[in-house]
Amino acid sequence: PALTPTVARSADPVPQGLRTRGLVVARQQATISAPLQATIAAIGPENGERFAKAQPLVIFDCRIHEAELKRAQAIVEAARDTLTAKASLAASGSIARLQATLAEADLKKARADQNVAEARVAHCVIAAPYAGRVVRRIVNPHETVALRDALIEIVDDSAYEVRAFVPS
């Protein structure tokens, strides 16, 4: 019988030393943290669910912050009225100009306090920065979180990139 040579064939067409591994990752991903200390009133989509851009992801119970804003608005209104009255009295010479200047400074301080209160209220709703999916909800409604506590992990599932691990 004639001997026929046999060739060992590998199931892998690419030799082991030439393989390159890659990891597919989303271009945008984020862990959303608490911008203030508050109790969570509601939290958006469940794990794996989609959300739209600007959709509320986390809503805080901000009744205290809203009350502080109303108080600051009332103080600004009172300071404005005081300034108007003192400015007219100073113009007629009934009071010193310094009192009108101090009333103007009080109005500026009240407006600054109002701006701080408005900023706090603006953080009461965390909106999605982009459309995507929830990777992991870390907190639940009715939990109280501290400043910078992680709340929810999200990912933009519309654009991916491959991170290749190439051997040297």
mmCIF file with all atom_site columns, N, CA, C and O in Angstrom, residues 102-143:
data_model
loop_
_atom_site.group_PDB
_atom_site.id
_atom_site.type_symbol
_atom_site.label_atom_id
_atom_site.label_alt_id
_atom_site.label_comp_id
_atom_site.label_asym_id
_atom_site.label_entity_id
_atom_site.label_seq_id
_atom_site.pdbx_PDB_ins_code
_atom_site.Cartn_x
_atom_site.Cartn_y
_atom_site.Cartn_z
_atom_site.occupancy
_atom_site.B_iso_or_equiv
_atom_site.pdbx_formal_charge
_atom_site.auth_seq_id
_atom_site.auth_comp_id
_atom_site.auth_asym_id
_atom_site.auth_atom_id
_atom_site.pdbx_PDB_model_num
ATOM 1   N N  . LEU A 1 102 ? -26.765 101.559 51.284 1.00 0.00 ? 102 LEU A N  1
ATOM 2   C CA . LEU A 1 102 ? -26.836 100.316 52.064 1.00 0.00 ? 102 LEU A CA 1
ATOM 3   C C  . LEU A 1 102 ? -28.053 99.484  51.665 1.00 0.00 ? 102 LEU A C  1
ATOM 4   O O  . LEU A 1 102 ? -27.979 98.252  51.617 1.00 0.00 ? 102 LEU A O  1
ATOM 5   N N  . ALA A 1 103 ? -29.153 100.135 51.361 1.00 0.00 ? 103 ALA A N  1
ATOM 6   C CA . ALA A 1 103 ? -30.347 99.410  50.899 1.00 0.00 ? 103 ALA A CA 1
ATOM 7   C C  . ALA A 1 103 ? -30.080 98.747  49.554 1.00 0.00 ? 103 ALA A C  1
ATOM 8   O O  . ALA A 1 103 ? -30.542 97.630  49.296 1.00 0.00 ? 103 ALA A O  1
ATOM 9   N N  . GLU A 1 104 ? -29.295 99.406  48.697 1.00 0.00 ? 104 GLU A N  1
ATOM 10  C CA . GLU A 1 104 ? -28.932 98.812  47.418 1.00 0.00 ? 104 GLU A CA 1
ATOM 11  C C  . GLU A 1 104 ? -28.052 97.582  47.617 1.00 0.00 ? 104 GLU A C  1
ATOM 12  O O  . GLU A 1 104 ? -28.222 96.561  46.945 1.00 0.00 ? 104 GLU A O  1
ATOM 13  N N  . ALA A 1 105 ? -27.133 97.652  48.578 1.00 0.00 ? 105 ALA A N  1
ATOM 14  C CA . ALA A 1 105 ? -26.280 96.503  48.889 1.00 0.00 ? 105 ALA A CA 1
ATOM 15  C C  . ALA A 1 105 ? -27.112 95.352  49.446 1.00 0.00 ? 105 ALA A C  1
ATOM 16  O O  . ALA A 1 105 ? -26.860 94.178  49.115 1.00 0.00 ? 105 ALA A O  1
ATOM 17  N N  . ASP A 1 106 ? -28.110 95.670  50.273 1.00 0.00 ? 106 ASP A N  1
ATOM 18  C CA . ASP A 1 106 ? -28.994 94.624  50.804 1.00 0.00 ? 106 ASP A CA 1
ATOM 19  C C  . ASP A 1 106 ? -29.761 93.932  49.687 1.00 0.00 ? 106 ASP A C  1
ATOM 20  O O  . ASP A 1 106 ? -29.964 92.713  49.717 1.00 0.00 ? 106 ASP A O  1
ATOM 21  N N  . LEU A 1 107 ? -30.180 94.688  48.676 1.00 0.00 ? 107 LEU A N  1
ATOM 22  C CA . LEU A 1 107 ? -30.876 94.106  47.539 1.00 0.00 ? 107 LEU A CA 1
ATOM 23  C C  . LEU A 1 107 ? -29.953 93.168  46.763 1.00 0.00 ? 107 LEU A C  1
ATOM 24  O O  . LEU A 1 107 ? -30.351 92.070  46.365 1.00 0.00 ? 107 LEU A O  1
ATOM 25  N N  . LYS A 1 108 ? -28.699 93.556  46.575 1.00 0.00 ? 108 LYS A N  1
ATOM 26  C CA . LYS A 1 108 ? -27.740 92.701  45.865 1.00 0.00 ? 108 LYS A CA 1
ATOM 27  C C  . LYS A 1 108 ? -27.505 91.401  46.637 1.00 0.00 ? 108 LYS A C  1
ATOM 28  O O  . LYS A 1 108 ? -27.427 90.327  46.040 1.00 0.00 ? 108 LYS A O  1
ATOM 29  N N  . LYS A 1 109 ? -27.401 91.474  47.958 1.00 0.00 ? 109 LYS A N  1
ATOM 30  C CA . LYS A 1 109 ? -27.223 90.260  48.762 1.00 0.00 ? 109 LYS A CA 1
ATOM 31  C C  . LYS A 1 109 ? -28.448 89.361  48.667 1.00 0.00 ? 109 LYS A C  1
ATOM 32  O O  . LYS A 1 109 ? -28.322 88.138  48.535 1.00 0.00 ? 109 LYS A O  1
ATOM 33  N N  . ALA A 1 110 ? -29.626 89.963  48.704 1.00 0.00 ? 110 ALA A N  1
ATOM 34  C CA . ALA A 1 110 ? -30.860 89.179  48.603 1.00 0.00 ? 110 ALA A CA 1
ATOM 35  C C  . ALA A 1 110 ? -30.962 88.496  47.244 1.00 0.00 ? 110 ALA A C  1
ATOM 36  O O  . ALA A 1 110 ? -31.380 87.329  47.161 1.00 0.00 ? 110 ALA A O  1
ATOM 37  N N  . ARG A 1 111 ? -30.553 89.183  46.182 1.00 0.00 ? 111 ARG A N  1
ATOM 38  C CA . ARG A 1 111 ? -30.578 88.564  44.850 1.00 0.00 ? 111 ARG A CA 1
ATOM 39  C C  . ARG A 1 111 ? -29.583 87.415  44.762 1.00 0.00 ? 111 ARG A C  1
ATOM 40  O O  . ARG A 1 111 ? -29.850 86.396  44.118 1.00 0.00 ? 111 ARG A O  1
ATOM 41  N N  . ALA A 1 112 ? -28.429 87.566  45.394 1.00 0.00 ? 112 ALA A N  1
ATOM 42  C CA . ALA A 1 112 ? -27.442 86.483  45.401 1.00 0.00 ? 112 ALA A CA 1
ATOM 43  C C  . ALA A 1 112 ? -27.997 85.263  46.130 1.00 0.00 ? 112 ALA A C  1
ATOM 44  O O  . ALA A 1 112 ? -27.839 84.124  45.666 1.00 0.00 ? 112 ALA A O  1
ATOM 45  N N  . ASP A 1 113 ? -28.660 85.474  47.258 1.00 0.00 ? 113 ASP A N  1
ATOM 46  C CA . ASP A 1 113 ? -29.284 84.360  47.988 1.00 0.00 ? 113 ASP A CA 1
ATOM 47  C C  . ASP A 1 113 ? -30.377 83.696  47.146 1.00 0.00 ? 113 ASP A C  1
ATOM 48  O O  . ASP A 1 113 ? -30.527 82.473  47.165 1.00 0.00 ? 113 ASP A O  1
ATOM 49  N N  . GLN A 1 114 ? -31.109 84.503  46.398 1.00 0.00 ? 114 GLN A N  1
ATOM 50  C CA . GLN A 1 114 ? -32.143 83.958  45.518 1.00 0.00 ? 114 GLN A CA 1
ATOM 51  C C  . GLN A 1 114 ? -31.502 83.103  44.423 1.00 0.00 ? 114 GLN A C  1
ATOM 52  O O  . GLN A 1 114 ? -32.016 82.031  44.094 1.00 0.00 ? 114 GLN A O  1
ATOM 53  N N  . ASN A 1 115 ? -30.375 83.538  43.873 1.00 0.00 ? 115 ASN A N  1
ATOM 54  C CA . ASN A 1 115 ? -29.685 82.749  42.841 1.00 0.00 ? 115 ASN A CA 1
ATOM 55  C C  . ASN A 1 115 ? -29.222 81.403  43.382 1.00 0.00 ? 115 ASN A C  1
ATOM 56  O O  . ASN A 1 115 ? -29.312 80.383  42.694 1.00 0.00 ? 115 ASN A O  1
ATOM 57  N N  . VAL A 1 116 ? -28.742 81.376  44.621 1.00 0.00 ? 116 VAL A N  1
ATOM 58  C CA . VAL A 1 116 ? -28.329 80.119  45.246 1.00 0.00 ? 116 VAL A CA 1
ATOM 59  C C  . VAL A 1 116 ? -29.532 79.189  45.409 1.00 0.00 ? 116 VAL A C  1
ATOM 60  O O  . VAL A 1 116 ? -29.462 77.995  45.096 1.00 0.00 ? 116 VAL A O  1
ATOM 61  N N  . ALA A 1 117 ? -30.646 79.737  45.868 1.00 0.00 ? 117 ALA A N  1
ATOM 62  C CA . ALA A 1 117 ? -31.857 78.925  46.049 1.00 0.00 ? 117 ALA A CA 1
ATOM 63  C C  . ALA A 1 117 ? -32.368 78.398  44.711 1.00 0.00 ? 117 ALA A C  1
ATOM 64  O O  . ALA A 1 117 ? -32.809 77.250  44.617 1.00 0.00 ? 117 ALA A O  1
ATOM 65  N N  . GLU A 1 118 ? -32.301 79.211  43.664 1.00 0.00 ? 118 GLU A N  1
ATOM 66  C CA . GLU A 1 118 ? -32.727 78.758  42.333 1.00 0.00 ? 118 GLU A CA 1
ATOM 67  C C  . GLU A 1 118 ? -31.827 77.627  41.829 1.00 0.00 ? 118 GLU A C  1
ATOM 68  O O  . GLU A 1 118 ? -32.306 76.683  41.198 1.00 0.00 ? 118 GLU A O  1
ATOM 69  N N  . ALA A 1 119 ? -30.538 77.734  42.102 1.00 0.00 ? 119 ALA A N  1
ATOM 70  C CA . ALA A 1 119 ? -29.607 76.678  41.682 1.00 0.00 ? 119 ALA A CA 1
ATOM 71  C C  . ALA A 1 119 ? -29.918 75.367  42.391 1.00 0.00 ? 119 ALA A C  1
ATOM 72  O O  . ALA A 1 119 ? -29.856 74.295  41.786 1.00 0.00 ? 119 ALA A O  1
ATOM 73  N N  . ARG A 1 120 ? -30.252 75.435  43.675 1.00 0.00 ? 120 ARG A N  1
ATOM 74  C CA . ARG A 1 120 ? -30.605 74.207  44.406 1.00 0.00 ? 120 ARG A CA 1
ATOM 75  C C  . ARG A 1 120 ? -31.860 73.570  43.826 1.00 0.00 ? 120 ARG A C  1
ATOM 76  O O  . ARG A 1 120 ? -31.926 72.353  43.648 1.00 0.00 ? 120 ARG A O  1
ATOM 77  N N  . VAL A 1 121 ? -32.861 74.377  43.538 1.00 0.00 ? 121 VAL A N  1
ATOM 78  C CA . VAL A 1 121 ? -34.108 73.849  42.986 1.00 0.00 ? 121 VAL A CA 1
ATOM 79  C C  . VAL A 1 121 ? -33.865 73.265  41.591 1.00 0.00 ? 121 VAL A C  1
ATOM 80  O O  . VAL A 1 121 ? -34.474 72.259  41.225 1.00 0.00 ? 121 VAL A O  1
ATOM 81  N N  . ALA A 1 122 ? -32.957 73.854  40.838 1.00 0.00 ? 122 ALA A N  1
ATOM 82  C CA . ALA A 1 122 ? -32.655 73.334  39.501 1.00 0.00 ? 122 ALA A CA 1
ATOM 83  C C  . ALA A 1 122 ? -32.057 71.928  39.567 1.00 0.00 ? 122 ALA A C  1
ATOM 84  O O  . ALA A 1 122 ? -32.171 71.158  38.613 1.00 0.00 ? 122 ALA A O  1
ATOM 85  N N  . HIS A 1 123 ? -31.439 71.567  40.688 1.00 0.00 ? 123 HIS A N  1
ATOM 86  C CA . HIS A 1 123 ? -30.847 70.233  40.847 1.00 0.00 ? 123 HIS A CA 1
ATOM 87  C C  . HIS A 1 123 ? -31.855 69.205  41.360 1.00 0.00 ? 123 HIS A C  1
ATOM 88  O O  . HIS A 1 123 ? -31.478 68.057  41.603 1.00 0.00 ? 123 HIS A O  1
ATOM 89  N N  . CYS A 1 124 ? -33.105 69.580  41.514 1.00 0.00 ? 124 CYS A N  1
ATOM 90  C CA . CYS A 1 124 ? -34.106 68.660  42.053 1.00 0.00 ? 124 CYS A CA 1
ATOM 91  C C  . CYS A 1 124 ? -34.525 67.587  41.052 1.00 0.00 ? 124 CYS A C  1
ATOM 92  O O  . CYS A 1 124 ? -35.103 66.580  41.436 1.00 0.00 ? 124 CYS A O  1
ATOM 93  N N  . VAL A 1 125 ? -34.261 67.805  39.781 1.00 0.00 ? 125 VAL A N  1
ATOM 94  C CA . VAL A 1 125 ? -34.558 66.822  38.748 1.00 0.00 ? 125 VAL A CA 1
ATOM 95  C C  . VAL A 1 125 ? -33.283 66.603  37.939 1.00 0.00 ? 125 VAL A C  1
ATOM 96  O O  . VAL A 1 125 ? -32.706 67.562  37.428 1.00 0.00 ? 125 VAL A O  1
ATOM 97  N N  . ILE A 1 126 ? -32.849 65.351  37.852 1.00 0.00 ? 126 ILE A N  1
ATOM 98  C CA . ILE A 1 126 ? -31.687 65.023  37.022 1.00 0.00 ? 126 ILE A CA 1
ATOM 99  C C  . ILE A 1 126 ? -32.217 64.464  35.711 1.00 0.00 ? 126 ILE A C  1
ATOM 100 O O  . ILE A 1 126 ? -32.866 63.418  35.683 1.00 0.00 ? 126 ILE A O  1
ATOM 101 N N  . ALA A 1 127 ? -31.950 65.206  34.628 1.00 0.00 ? 127 ALA A N  1
ATOM 102 C CA . ALA A 1 127 ? -32.404 64.795  33.300 1.00 0.00 ? 127 ALA A CA 1
ATOM 103 C C  . ALA A 1 127 ? -31.290 64.036  32.588 1.00 0.00 ? 127 ALA A C  1
ATOM 104 O O  . ALA A 1 127 ? -30.104 64.272  32.839 1.00 0.00 ? 127 ALA A O  1
ATOM 105 N N  . ALA A 1 128 ? -31.675 63.144  31.704 1.00 0.00 ? 128 ALA A N  1
ATOM 106 C CA . ALA A 1 128 ? -30.710 62.345  30.948 1.00 0.00 ? 128 ALA A CA 1
ATOM 107 C C  . ALA A 1 128 ? -29.906 63.245  30.019 1.00 0.00 ? 128 ALA A C  1
ATOM 108 O O  . ALA A 1 128 ? -30.482 64.018  29.258 1.00 0.00 ? 128 ALA A O  1
ATOM 109 N N  . PRO A 1 129 ? -28.576 63.142  30.053 1.00 0.00 ? 129 PRO A N  1
ATOM 110 C CA . PRO A 1 129 ? -27.745 63.975  29.176 1.00 0.00 ? 129 PRO A CA 1
ATOM 111 C C  . PRO A 1 129 ? -27.776 63.513  27.718 1.00 0.00 ? 129 PRO A C  1
ATOM 112 O O  . PRO A 1 129 ? -27.421 64.267  26.821 1.00 0.00 ? 129 PRO A O  1
ATOM 113 N N  . TYR A 1 130 ? -28.189 62.272  27.499 1.00 0.00 ? 130 TYR A N  1
ATOM 114 C CA . TYR A 1 130 ? -28.287 61.698  26.160 1.00 0.00 ? 130 TYR A CA 1
ATOM 115 C C  . TYR A 1 130 ? -29.255 60.526  26.221 1.00 0.00 ? 130 TYR A C  1
ATOM 116 O O  . TYR A 1 130 ? -29.608 60.055  27.295 1.00 0.00 ? 130 TYR A O  1
ATOM 117 N N  . ALA A 1 131 ? -29.705 60.060  25.061 1.00 0.00 ? 131 ALA A N  1
ATOM 118 C CA . ALA A 1 131 ? -30.571 58.881  25.002 1.00 0.00 ? 131 ALA A CA 1
ATOM 119 C C  . ALA A 1 131 ? -29.716 57.642  25.225 1.00 0.00 ? 131 ALA A C  1
ATOM 120 O O  . ALA A 1 131 ? -28.562 57.591  24.827 1.00 0.00 ? 131 ALA A O  1
ATOM 121 N N  . GLY A 1 132 ? -30.281 56.631  25.863 1.00 0.00 ? 132 GLY A N  1
ATOM 122 C CA . GLY A 1 132 ? -29.516 55.415  26.094 1.00 0.00 ? 132 GLY A CA 1
ATOM 123 C C  . GLY A 1 132 ? -30.270 54.400  26.928 1.00 0.00 ? 132 GLY A C  1
ATOM 124 O O  . GLY A 1 132 ? -31.502 54.332  26.878 1.00 0.00 ? 132 GLY A O  1
ATOM 125 N N  . ARG A 1 133 ? -29.511 53.644  27.714 1.00 0.00 ? 133 ARG A N  1
ATOM 126 C CA . ARG A 1 133 ? -30.065 52.595  28.572 1.00 0.00 ? 133 ARG A CA 1
ATOM 127 C C  . ARG A 1 133 ? -29.517 52.732  29.981 1.00 0.00 ? 133 ARG A C  1
ATOM 128 O O  . ARG A 1 133 ? -28.400 53.189  30.177 1.00 0.00 ? 133 ARG A O  1
ATOM 129 N N  . VAL A 1 134 ? -30.318 52.241  30.925 1.00 0.00 ? 134 VAL A N  1
ATOM 130 C CA . VAL A 1 134 ? -29.872 52.178  32.318 1.00 0.00 ? 134 VAL A CA 1
ATOM 131 C C  . VAL A 1 134 ? -29.071 50.892  32.484 1.00 0.00 ? 134 VAL A C  1
ATOM 132 O O  . VAL A 1 134 ? -29.553 49.800  32.172 1.00 0.00 ? 134 VAL A O  1
ATOM 133 N N  . VAL A 1 135 ? -27.850 51.029  32.958 1.00 0.00 ? 135 VAL A N  1
ATOM 134 C CA . VAL A 1 135 ? -27.020 49.865  33.230 1.00 0.00 ? 135 VAL A CA 1
ATOM 135 C C  . VAL A 1 135 ? -27.348 49.325  34.612 1.00 0.00 ? 135 VAL A C  1
ATOM 136 O O  . VAL A 1 135 ? -27.542 48.124  34.798 1.00 0.00 ? 135 VAL A O  1
ATOM 137 N N  . ARG A 1 136 ? -27.432 50.266  35.591 1.00 0.00 ? 136 ARG A N  1
ATOM 138 C CA . ARG A 1 136 ? -27.686 49.825  36.961 1.00 0.00 ? 136 ARG A CA 1
ATOM 139 C C  . ARG A 1 136 ? -28.283 50.960  37.772 1.00 0.00 ? 136 ARG A C  1
ATOM 140 O O  . ARG A 1 136 ? -27.740 52.058  37.797 1.00 0.00 ? 136 ARG A O  1
ATOM 141 N N  . ARG A 1 137 ? -29.408 50.681  38.413 1.00 0.00 ? 137 ARG A N  1
ATOM 142 C CA . ARG A 1 137 ? -29.978 51.619  39.386 1.00 0.00 ? 137 ARG A CA 1
ATOM 143 C C  . ARG A 1 137 ? -29.367 51.284  40.734 1.00 0.00 ? 137 ARG A C  1
ATOM 144 O O  . ARG A 1 137 ? -29.501 50.174  41.220 1.00 0.00 ? 137 ARG A O  1
ATOM 145 N N  . ILE A 1 138 ? -28.718 52.244  41.334 1.00 0.00 ? 138 ILE A N  1
ATOM 146 C CA . ILE A 1 138 ? -28.011 52.007  42.581 1.00 0.00 ? 138 ILE A CA 1
ATOM 147 C C  . ILE A 1 138 ? -28.893 52.317  43.789 1.00 0.00 ? 138 ILE A C  1
ATOM 148 O O  . ILE A 1 138 ? -28.756 51.704  44.835 1.00 0.00 ? 138 ILE A O  1
ATOM 149 N N  . VAL A 1 139 ? -29.820 53.253  43.629 1.00 0.00 ? 139 VAL A N  1
ATOM 150 C CA . VAL A 1 139 ? -30.699 53.667  44.730 1.00 0.00 ? 139 VAL A CA 1
ATOM 151 C C  . VAL A 1 139 ? -32.154 53.438  44.342 1.00 0.00 ? 139 VAL A C  1
ATOM 152 O O  . VAL A 1 139 ? -32.472 53.155  43.194 1.00 0.00 ? 139 VAL A O  1
ATOM 153 N N  . ASN A 1 140 ? -33.023 53.602  45.321 1.00 0.00 ? 140 ASN A N  1
ATOM 154 C CA . ASN A 1 140 ? -34.460 53.392  45.131 1.00 0.00 ? 140 ASN A CA 1
ATOM 155 C C  . ASN A 1 140 ? -35.233 54.588  45.670 1.00 0.00 ? 140 ASN A C  1
ATOM 156 O O  . ASN A 1 140 ? -34.702 55.356  46.475 1.00 0.00 ? 140 ASN A O  1
ATOM 157 N N  . PRO A 1 141 ? -36.506 54.725  45.273 1.00 0.00 ? 141 PRO A N  1
ATOM 158 C CA . PRO A 1 141 ? -37.323 55.804  45.828 1.00 0.00 ? 141 PRO A CA 1
ATOM 159 C C  . PRO A 1 141 ? -37.394 55.713  47.350 1.00 0.00 ? 141 PRO A C  1
ATOM 160 O O  . PRO A 1 141 ? -37.299 54.635  47.926 1.00 0.00 ? 141 PRO A O  1
ATOM 161 N N  . HIS A 1 142 ? -37.521 56.861  47.969 1.00 0.00 ? 142 HIS A N  1
ATOM 162 C CA . HIS A 1 142 ? -37.658 57.033  49.419 1.00 0.00 ? 142 HIS A CA 1
ATOM 163 C C  . HIS A 1 142 ? -36.344 56.905  50.170 1.00 0.00 ? 142 HIS A C  1
ATOM 164 O O  . HIS A 1 142 ? -36.321 57.036  51.388 1.00 0.00 ? 142 HIS A O  1
ATOM 165 N N  . GLU A 1 143 ? -35.250 56.647  49.472 1.00 0.00 ? 143 GLU A N  1
ATOM 166 C CA . GLU A 1 143 ? -33.951 56.630  50.128 1.00 0.00 ? 143 GLU A CA 1
ATOM 167 C C  . GLU A 1 143 ? -33.411 58.053  50.188 1.00 0.00 ? 143 GLU A C  1
ATOM 168 O O  . GLU A 1 143 ? -33.620 58.838  49.262 1.00 0.00 ? 143 GLU A O  1
#
